[in-house]
Coordinates of C-alpha atoms in Angstrom, one line a residue:
X140 CA 0.0 0.0 0.0
X141 CA 2.8 2.5 0.9
X142 CA 4.2 2.4 -2.6
X143 CA 0.8 3.3 -4.1
X144 CA 0.5 6.1 -1.5
X145 CA 3.8 7.6 -2.7
X146 CA 2.5 7.4 -6.2
X147 CA -0.7 9.3 -5.3
X148 CA 1.2 11.9 -3.5
X149 CA 3.4 12.6 -6.5
X150 CA 0.4 13.0 -8.6
X151 CA -1.1 15.4 -6.1
X152 CA 2.0 17.5 -5.9
X153 CA 2.0 17.8 -9.7
X154 CA -1.6 18.9 -9.7
X155 CA -1.2 21.3 -6.8
X156 CA 2.1 22.9 -7.8
X157 CA 0.6 25.7 -9.9
X158 CA -2.1 26.5 -7.3
X159 CA -0.4 26.1 -4.0
X160 CA 2.9 27.6 -2.8
X161 CA 5.7 25.4 -1.4
X162 CA 4.8 26.8 2.0
X163 CA 1.2 25.6 1.7
X164 CA 2.3 22.1 0.7
X165 CA 4.7 22.1 3.7
X166 CA 1.9 23.1 6.0
X167 CA -0.3 20.4 4.7
X168 CA 2.5 17.9 5.2
X169 CA 2.9 19.0 8.8
X170 CA -0.9 18.7 9.3
X171 CA -0.8 15.1 8.2
X172 CA 2.1 14.5 10.6
X173 CA 0.0 15.6 13.6
X174 CA -3.0 13.5 12.7
X175 CA -2.9 10.1 14.3
X176 CA -5.3 8.6 11.8
X177 CA -3.2 9.5 8.8
X178 CA 0.3 9.6 10.3
X179 CA 1.6 6.6 8.4
X180 CA 0.2 7.9 5.1
X181 CA 3.3 9.8 4.0
X182 CA 6.0 8.1 6.0
X183 CA 8.5 5.8 4.4
X184 CA 8.6 2.0 5.0
X185 CA 11.5 2.5 7.4
X186 CA 9.3 4.7 9.6
X187 CA 6.4 2.2 9.8
X188 CA 6.5 -0.4 12.4
X189 CA 7.7 -3.8 11.2
X190 CA 4.4 -5.3 12.3
X191 CA 2.3 -2.9 10.1
X192 CA 4.8 -3.3 7.2
X193 CA 4.4 -7.1 7.3
X194 CA 0.7 -6.8 7.5
X195 CA 0.6 -4.6 4.4
X196 CA 2.9 -7.0 2.6
X197 CA 0.6 -10.0 3.4
X198 CA -2.4 -8.0 2.1
X199 CA -0.6 -7.3 -1.1
X200 CA 0.4 -11.0 -1.5
X201 CA -3.3 -12.0 -0.9
X202 CA -4.4 -9.5 -3.6
X203 CA -1.9 -11.0 -6.0
X204 CA -3.2 -14.5 -5.4
X205 CA -6.7 -13.4 -6.0
X206 CA -5.8 -11.8 -9.3
X207 CA -3.8 -14.8 -10.4
X208 CA -7.0 -16.9 -10.0
X209 CA -8.7 -14.6 -12.5
X210 CA -8.4 -15.0 -16.3
X211 CA -4.9 -14.6 -17.6
X212 CA -6.3 -12.1 -20.1
X213 CA -7.8 -9.9 -17.4
X214 CA -5.5 -7.0 -16.6
X215 CA -5.0 -5.7 -13.1
X216 CA -6.5 -2.3 -13.7
X217 CA -9.7 -3.8 -15.3
X218 CA -10.5 -6.1 -12.4
X219 CA -11.6 -4.0 -9.4
X220 CA -11.3 -0.6 -7.7
X221 CA -8.0 -1.2 -5.8
X222 CA -8.3 -1.3 -2.0
X223 CA -5.2 0.7 -1.5
X224 CA -6.4 3.4 -3.8
X225 CA -9.6 3.8 -1.7
X226 CA -7.5 4.2 1.5
X227 CA -5.3 6.8 0.0
X228 CA -8.0 8.8 -1.7
X229 CA -10.2 8.9 1.4
X230 CA -7.2 10.1 3.5
X231 CA -6.5 12.9 1.1
X232 CA -10.2 14.0 0.9
X233 CA -10.5 13.9 4.7
X234 CA -7.4 16.1 4.9
X235 CA -8.7 18.9 2.8
X236 CA -12.4 18.7 3.9
X237 CA -11.2 19.1 7.5
X238 CA -9.0 22.0 6.6
X239 CA -11.1 24.9 5.3
X240 CA -8.1 26.9 4.2
X241 CA -7.0 24.2 1.8
X242 CA -10.4 23.9 0.1
X243 CA -10.8 25.5 -3.3
X244 CA -8.1 24.6 -5.9
X245 CA -6.7 21.8 -3.7
X246 CA -10.0 20.0 -3.3
X247 CA -10.8 20.4 -7.0
X248 CA -7.5 18.8 -8.0
X249 CA -8.0 15.9 -5.5
X250 CA -11.3 15.2 -7.1
X251 CA -9.7 15.4 -10.5
X252 CA -7.1 12.7 -9.4
X253 CA -9.9 10.5 -8.1
X254 CA -11.9 11.0 -11.3
X255 CA -9.0 10.1 -13.5
X256 CA -8.4 7.0 -11.4
X257 CA -12.0 5.8 -11.7
X258 CA -12.1 6.5 -15.4
X259 CA -9.3 4.1 -16.0
X260 CA -10.9 1.3 -13.9
X261 CA -13.6 -1.2 -14.8
X262 CA -15.7 -0.4 -11.8
X263 CA -17.8 -3.5 -11.7
X264 CA -16.3 -5.8 -9.0
X265 CA -15.8 -3.7 -5.9
X266 CA -13.8 -5.1 -2.9
X267 CA -15.9 -5.5 0.2
X268 CA -13.6 -3.2 2.1
X269 CA -14.7 -0.3 -0.1
X270 CA -17.9 0.0 1.9
X271 CA -15.9 0.6 5.1
X272 CA -14.6 3.9 3.6
X273 CA -16.6 7.2 3.5
X274 CA -15.8 8.1 0.0
X275 CA -19.5 8.0 -1.1
X276 CA -20.5 10.1 1.9
X277 CA -17.9 12.7 1.1
X278 CA -19.1 13.0 -2.5
X279 CA -22.7 13.2 -1.4
X280 CA -21.8 15.9 1.1
X281 CA -20.1 17.9 -1.6
X282 CA -23.0 17.5 -4.1
X283 CA -25.8 18.3 -1.6
X284 CA -23.7 21.3 -0.4
X285 CA -26.1 21.8 2.6
X286 CA -23.7 24.3 4.2
X287 CA -23.0 26.1 0.9
X288 CA -19.3 25.8 1.3
X289 CA -18.4 24.1 -1.9
X290 CA -17.9 25.6 -5.3
X291 CA -19.7 24.6 -8.5
X292 CA -16.5 22.9 -9.8
X293 CA -16.3 20.7 -6.7
X294 CA -19.8 19.6 -7.2
X295 CA -19.4 18.9 -10.9
X296 CA -16.2 16.8 -10.3
X297 CA -18.0 14.9 -7.6
X298 CA -20.8 14.1 -10.0
X299 CA -18.4 12.8 -12.5
X300 CA -16.8 10.5 -9.9
X301 CA -20.3 9.2 -8.9
X302 CA -21.2 8.5 -12.5
X303 CA -18.2 6.1 -12.7
X304 CA -18.8 4.6 -9.2
X305 CA -22.5 3.9 -9.9
X306 CA -21.5 1.6 -12.8
X307 CA -21.1 -1.0 -10.0
X308 CA -24.5 -2.4 -9.2
X309 CA -23.4 -3.1 -5.6
X310 CA -22.5 0.5 -5.1
X311 CA -25.7 1.8 -6.8
X312 CA -28.0 -0.5 -4.8
X313 CA -26.3 0.4 -1.5
X314 CA -26.0 4.1 -2.0
X315 CA -29.2 4.9 -4.0
X316 CA -30.7 8.1 -2.7
X317 CA -33.9 9.9 -3.5
X318 CA -32.4 13.2 -2.2
X319 CA -29.4 12.8 -4.5
X320 CA -31.6 12.0 -7.5
X321 CA -33.8 15.0 -6.8
X322 CA -30.8 17.3 -6.7
X323 CA -29.4 15.8 -10.0
X324 CA -32.8 16.2 -11.7
X325 CA -33.0 19.8 -10.6
X326 CA -29.5 20.4 -12.0
X327 CA -30.7 19.0 -15.4
X328 CA -33.9 21.0 -15.3
X329 CA -32.1 24.3 -14.4
X330 CA -29.2 23.6 -16.7
X331 CA -26.8 24.3 -13.8
X332 CA -23.9 22.2 -15.2
X333 CA -24.3 22.1 -19.0
X334 CA -20.7 20.7 -19.4
X335 CA -21.5 17.6 -17.4
X336 CA -25.1 17.0 -18.6
X337 CA -24.2 13.6 -20.0
X338 CA -22.9 12.4 -16.5
X339 CA -26.2 13.7 -14.9
X340 CA -28.3 11.8 -17.4
X341 CA -26.2 8.7 -16.9
X342 CA -26.8 8.7 -13.1
X343 CA -30.5 9.2 -13.6
X344 CA -30.6 6.3 -16.1
X345 CA -28.7 4.0 -13.7
X346 CA -30.9 4.8 -10.8
X347 CA -34.0 4.1 -12.9
X348 CA -32.6 0.7 -14.0
X349 CA -32.1 -0.2 -10.3
X350 CA -35.5 1.0 -9.1
X351 CA -38.1 1.6 -11.8
X352 CA -40.4 3.5 -9.4
X353 CA -37.9 6.3 -9.3
X354 CA -39.0 7.3 -12.8
X355 CA -42.0 8.9 -11.2
X356 CA -39.8 11.1 -9.1
X357 CA -37.7 12.0 -12.2
X358 CA -40.8 12.7 -14.2
X359 CA -42.2 15.0 -11.5
X360 CA -39.1 17.2 -11.7
X361 CA -38.2 16.9 -15.4
X362 CA -41.3 16.6 -17.6
X363 CA -40.9 14.3 -20.6
X364 CA -41.4 17.0 -23.2
X365 CA -38.7 19.1 -21.4
X366 CA -36.2 16.2 -21.7
X367 CA -37.1 15.9 -25.4
X368 CA -36.3 19.6 -26.0
X369 CA -33.1 19.3 -24.0
X370 CA -31.9 16.3 -26.0
X371 CA -32.2 17.9 -29.4
X372 CA -30.1 20.8 -28.2
X373 CA -27.3 18.4 -27.2
X374 CA -26.5 16.2 -30.2
X375 CA -23.2 15.0 -28.7
X376 CA -25.2 13.5 -25.8
X377 CA -28.3 12.5 -27.7
X378 CA -27.6 8.7 -27.4
X379 CA -27.8 9.0 -23.6
X380 CA -31.2 10.7 -23.9
X381 CA -32.3 7.9 -26.3
X382 CA -31.4 5.3 -23.7
X383 CA -33.4 7.3 -21.1
X384 CA -36.4 7.6 -23.3
X385 CA -36.4 3.8 -23.8
X386 CA -36.5 3.3 -20.0
X387 CA -39.3 5.9 -19.7
X388 CA -41.4 4.2 -22.3
X389 CA -40.7 0.7 -21.0
X390 CA -41.5 1.5 -17.3
X391 CA -44.3 4.0 -17.7
X392 CA -46.6 2.3 -20.2
X393 CA -49.0 3.4 -21.5
X394 CA -47.6 6.7 -22.8
X395 CA -49.9 9.7 -23.3
X396 CA -50.6 10.7 -26.9
X397 CA -48.8 14.0 -26.4
X398 CA -45.6 12.3 -25.0
X399 CA -45.8 9.7 -27.7
X400 CA -46.0 12.3 -30.4
X401 CA -43.0 14.2 -28.9
X402 CA -41.0 10.9 -29.0
X403 CA -42.0 10.2 -32.6
X404 CA -40.6 13.7 -33.5
X405 CA -37.5 12.9 -31.6
X406 CA -37.0 9.7 -33.7
X407 CA -37.6 11.7 -36.8
X408 CA -35.0 14.3 -35.7
X409 CA -32.4 11.6 -35.1
X410 CA -33.1 10.0 -38.4
X411 CA -32.9 13.3 -40.3
X412 CA -29.6 14.0 -38.6
X413 CA -28.3 10.5 -39.2
X414 CA -27.6 10.1 -35.5
X415 CA -27.0 6.3 -35.7
X416 CA -26.0 6.0 -32.1
X417 CA -29.6 6.6 -31.2
X418 CA -31.1 4.1 -33.6
X419 CA -31.0 1.0 -31.4
X420 CA -32.8 2.4 -28.4
X421 CA -35.2 4.4 -30.7
X422 CA -36.2 1.3 -32.5
X423 CA -36.8 -0.6 -29.3
X424 CA -38.9 2.3 -28.0
X425 CA -41.0 2.4 -31.2
X426 CA -41.6 -1.3 -30.8
X427 CA -42.8 -0.9 -27.2
X428 CA -45.2 1.9 -28.3
X429 CA -46.9 -0.2 -30.9
X430 CA -50.2 -1.2 -29.4
X431 CA -53.4 -1.4 -31.5
X432 CA -55.4 1.0 -29.3
X433 CA -53.0 3.9 -28.8
X434 CA -50.2 3.9 -31.4
X435 CA -50.1 7.1 -33.5
X436 CA -50.1 5.4 -36.9
X437 CA -50.9 8.5 -39.0
X438 CA -48.1 10.6 -37.3
X439 CA -45.7 7.7 -37.7
X440 CA -46.2 7.8 -41.5
X441 CA -46.3 11.6 -41.6
X442 CA -42.9 11.8 -40.0
X443 CA -41.6 9.1 -42.4
X444 CA -40.6 6.8 -39.7
X445 CA -41.3 3.8 -41.9
X446 CA -38.3 5.0 -43.9
X447 CA -36.3 5.1 -40.7
X448 CA -37.2 1.5 -40.0
X449 CA -36.4 0.5 -43.6
X450 CA -33.0 2.2 -43.3
X451 CA -32.3 0.3 -40.1
X452 CA -32.8 -3.0 -41.9
X453 CA -29.9 -2.2 -44.2
X454 CA -27.4 -1.5 -41.4
X455 CA -24.6 -3.9 -40.6
X456 CA -25.7 -4.0 -37.0
X457 CA -27.4 -7.0 -35.3
X458 CA -28.7 -4.7 -32.5
X459 CA -30.5 -2.4 -34.9
X460 CA -31.8 -4.9 -37.5
X461 CA -33.5 -7.0 -34.8
X462 CA -35.9 -4.4 -33.4
X463 CA -36.5 -3.1 -36.9
X464 CA -37.7 -6.5 -37.9
X465 CA -39.9 -6.8 -34.8
X466 CA -41.5 -3.4 -35.7
X467 CA -42.4 -4.6 -39.3
X468 CA -43.8 -7.8 -37.8
X469 CA -46.0 -5.7 -35.6
X470 CA -47.2 -3.7 -38.5
X471 CA -48.4 -6.9 -40.3
X472 CA -50.0 -8.3 -37.2
X473 CA -51.7 -5.1 -35.9
X474 CA -52.3 -3.0 -39.0
X475 CA -51.9 -5.3 -42.1
X476 CA -50.0 -2.6 -44.0
X477 CA -47.3 -4.4 -46.0
X478 CA -47.1 -1.8 -48.7
X479 CA -45.4 0.7 -46.5
X480 CA -42.1 -1.2 -46.0
X481 CA -39.4 -2.4 -48.4
X482 CA -40.0 -6.2 -48.0
X483 CA -37.3 -6.9 -50.7
X484 CA -34.7 -5.8 -48.1
X485 CA -35.9 -8.5 -45.7
X486 CA -36.0 -11.2 -48.5
X487 CA -32.4 -10.5 -49.2
X488 CA -31.3 -11.0 -45.5
X489 CA -30.9 -14.8 -45.6
X490 CA -29.4 -14.8 -49.1
X491 CA -26.9 -11.9 -49.0
X492 CA -26.6 -10.6 -45.4
X493 CA -24.1 -13.1 -43.9
X494 CA -22.8 -10.4 -41.6
X495 CA -26.0 -10.7 -39.5
X496 CA -26.2 -13.4 -36.8
X497 CA -28.6 -16.4 -36.8
X498 CA -31.1 -14.6 -34.5
X499 CA -31.6 -11.9 -37.1
X500 CA -31.6 -14.4 -40.0
X501 CA -34.3 -16.5 -38.2
X502 CA -36.3 -13.4 -37.3
X503 CA -36.2 -12.3 -41.0
X504 CA -37.8 -15.6 -41.9
X505 CA -40.4 -15.3 -39.2
X506 CA -41.2 -11.7 -40.4
X507 CA -41.6 -12.9 -44.0
X508 CA -44.0 -15.7 -42.8
X509 CA -46.0 -13.0 -41.0
X510 CA -46.1 -10.9 -44.2
X511 CA -47.0 -13.8 -46.4
X512 CA -50.2 -14.4 -44.3
X513 CA -51.5 -11.0 -45.4
X514 CA -50.2 -10.7 -48.9
X515 CA -49.8 -13.8 -51.1
X516 CA -48.1 -11.8 -53.8
X517 CA -45.1 -11.5 -51.5
X518 CA -44.6 -15.3 -51.8
X519 CA -44.2 -14.8 -55.6
X520 CA -41.8 -12.0 -54.9
X521 CA -39.7 -14.2 -52.6
X522 CA -39.6 -16.9 -55.3
X523 CA -38.6 -14.3 -57.9
X524 CA -35.5 -13.5 -55.8
X525 CA -34.9 -17.3 -55.4
X526 CA -35.3 -17.2 -51.7
X527 CA -37.3 -20.3 -51.5
X528 CA -34.9 -22.3 -53.5
X529 CA -32.0 -21.0 -51.4
X530 CA -33.7 -22.0 -48.1
X531 CA -34.5 -25.5 -49.4
X532 CA -31.0 -26.2 -50.8
X533 CA -29.2 -24.9 -47.7
X534 CA -31.6 -26.3 -45.1
X535 CA -29.2 -29.0 -43.9
X536 CA -26.5 -26.4 -43.1
X537 CA -28.8 -24.2 -40.9
X538 CA -28.7 -24.3 -37.1
X539 CA -31.6 -25.4 -35.0
X540 CA -33.2 -21.9 -34.8
X541 CA -33.0 -21.3 -38.5
X542 CA -34.4 -24.7 -39.3
X543 CA -37.4 -24.0 -37.1
X544 CA -38.0 -20.7 -38.8
X545 CA -37.6 -22.1 -42.3
X546 CA -39.8 -25.2 -41.7
X547 CA -42.5 -23.0 -40.2
X548 CA -42.4 -20.7 -43.3
X549 CA -42.8 -23.6 -45.7
X550 CA -45.5 -25.2 -43.5
X551 CA -47.5 -22.0 -44.1
X552 CA -46.6 -21.7 -47.8
X553 CA -47.6 -25.3 -48.5
X554 CA -51.2 -24.6 -47.4
X555 CA -51.8 -21.4 -49.4
X556 CA -50.1 -21.8 -52.8
X557 CA -51.5 -23.5 -55.9
X558 CA -50.8 -27.1 -56.8
X559 CA -48.3 -26.2 -59.6
X560 CA -46.3 -23.9 -57.3
X561 CA -46.3 -26.6 -54.5
X562 CA -45.1 -29.3 -56.9
X563 CA -42.2 -27.1 -57.9
X564 CA -41.3 -26.8 -54.3
X565 CA -41.5 -30.5 -53.8
X566 CA -39.3 -31.1 -56.9
X567 CA -36.7 -28.8 -55.3
X568 CA -36.7 -30.7 -52.0
X569 CA -39.6 -29.5 -49.8
X570 CA -40.3 -33.0 -48.5
X571 CA -36.8 -33.2 -47.1
X572 CA -37.6 -30.2 -44.9
X573 CA -40.7 -32.0 -43.5
X574 CA -38.7 -35.2 -42.9
X575 CA -35.8 -33.4 -41.3
X576 CA -38.0 -31.2 -39.1
X577 CA -39.9 -34.3 -37.8
X578 CA -36.6 -35.6 -36.3
X579 CA -36.0 -32.6 -34.0
X580 CA -39.3 -30.8 -33.4
X581 CA -41.4 -31.3 -30.3
X582 CA -44.6 -30.5 -32.3
X583 CA -44.6 -33.7 -34.2
X584 CA -48.3 -34.1 -34.6
X585 CA -48.6 -30.7 -36.4
X586 CA -45.8 -31.6 -38.8
X587 CA -47.3 -35.0 -39.6
X588 CA -50.7 -33.5 -40.2
X589 CA -49.2 -30.8 -42.5
X590 CA -47.2 -33.4 -44.4
X591 CA -50.3 -35.5 -44.9
X592 CA -52.2 -32.4 -46.2
X593 CA -49.4 -31.7 -48.7
X594 CA -49.5 -35.3 -50.0
X595 CA -53.2 -35.2 -50.3
X596 CA -53.0 -31.9 -52.2
X597 CA -50.7 -33.5 -54.8
X598 CA -52.2 -36.9 -54.8
X599 CA -53.5 -36.5 -58.3
X600 CA -50.1 -35.5 -59.7
X601 CA -48.4 -37.9 -62.1
X602 CA -45.3 -37.5 -59.8
X603 CA -47.2 -38.7 -56.7
X604 CA -45.6 -42.1 -56.7
X605 CA -42.1 -40.5 -56.9
X606 CA -42.9 -38.4 -53.9
X607 CA -43.9 -41.5 -51.9
X608 CA -40.6 -43.2 -53.0
X609 CA -38.7 -40.3 -51.5
X610 CA -40.5 -40.7 -48.2
X611 CA -39.4 -44.3 -48.1
X612 CA -35.9 -43.0 -47.1
X613 CA -34.7 -45.1 -44.2
X614 CA -34.2 -42.3 -41.8
X615 CA -37.7 -41.0 -42.3
X616 CA -39.3 -44.4 -42.0
X617 CA -37.3 -45.0 -38.7
X618 CA -38.5 -41.7 -37.4
X619 CA -42.1 -42.6 -38.1
X620 CA -41.7 -46.0 -36.5
X621 CA -40.2 -44.4 -33.3
X622 CA -43.2 -42.0 -33.1
X623 CA -45.6 -45.0 -33.5
X624 CA -43.8 -46.9 -30.7
X625 CA -43.8 -43.8 -28.4
X626 CA -47.6 -44.1 -28.0
X627 CA -48.1 -40.3 -27.9
X628 CA -50.8 -38.2 -29.5
X629 CA -48.8 -38.2 -32.8
X630 CA -48.6 -42.0 -33.0
X631 CA -51.8 -42.5 -35.0
X632 CA -50.8 -39.8 -37.5
X633 CA -47.4 -41.4 -37.9
X634 CA -48.9 -44.9 -38.4
X635 CA -51.2 -43.4 -41.1
X636 CA -48.1 -42.0 -43.0
X637 CA -46.3 -45.3 -42.6
X638 CA -49.1 -47.1 -44.3
X639 CA -49.5 -44.4 -46.9
X640 CA -45.8 -44.5 -47.8
X641 CA -45.5 -48.3 -47.9
X642 CA -44.5 -49.0 -51.4
X643 CA -45.3 -52.7 -51.0
X644 CA -48.9 -51.8 -51.0
X645 CA -48.6 -50.8 -54.7
X646 CA -51.9 -49.0 -54.7
X647 CA -50.4 -45.9 -53.3
X648 CA -48.0 -45.4 -56.1
X649 CA -50.4 -43.8 -58.6

């Protein structure tokens, strides 16, 4: 610990050199020397008792062992807020808070040191000993400023420190404070610290995530419309506001028409300015707003937010494409308005958008299935782009999630297309999808019934016998036999298909 202490002192001297005279530093040094609680802080190892020195050494060795047990790729500075740093910083803050003459520049620079230290840490895992210090209490005292003894710069630096510390859930849940939140909201409302507005919004957002009910307190001090107006004046911080609006919409549903309209205008503003950092949260917020009774559909189109959603589909971002697809799904389900979106962009996702993950690929298929239910012409459009052939020919290479999505899509298509279109699909391998899906799905009865319906639909085709021969494939027959022997609700349907595809009966060939 003592070596870290010397390091902090050197940093402080560099910070304080321009503001404090050598005499002031000397006086502060003498003050430390007369304080029993901080006497060892600036003394050299030779001045510390051997017992304390050994104790410090043992603590350091234990810390090293703890770190060695962590991942080899995890750097020391990214693991936790160092115990020694807490001790040193608290001692320095105590010194200058207890010495009114040394407040001002000195306290400001101390907070700067602490802020710089926190900024370079991954403040997630906090050592238990942190909670024995009074660092949080000191920062609260400065921010609340009940005695009006602190300067605005002290308060702003303390807020920045808190914004880093509150990234630790344990700190936030332990030191959550309605009084502090009220003060921070008032600072936002009154624009007291415009230079640290982002840190204020971040603390508000973190508090809300920990306790959703606090949003009512925030909303009572900072009305939603005021936050919207404030956000559009601070483009560099607008992504933070976007995150806050998502929390607001998520936790305070339903949203009033006035507030909903304000948010739609905010989304339009972000889209017009191409503020892509806001897209992810804005899309999720739009999805949450989409309810059949209260969604402002006309305003959505008037502000051209359908174009915003279409543009998000084209981004090389899994986190933006996914909510955009969900929004389009909702439009088909709630409003049946397929003509307002560029479905071609979704059709191309499985074929050409390999940069998107399987979740987005599968969701694109699910979205197309939803669209096909309301517009059969879109099936023809998908076939025109050779999507259906692509899905059939690549089915064996898909993962479980994609196979489920693709099989569901073709189950629907099989029931709505004409006989000629269906035969073309079967010629390209559609029956393989049914057979393969049957081996892994839990909903075997539905698959068997749908397969039976397909066979009945093409039973008059000259190729019907060939289709039955395909279903004589050993793996498929074994799957049917296993279902029959399982004596479940699907057993009877499996037995029917076994009989139907038994080539030895002859009569089923033509």
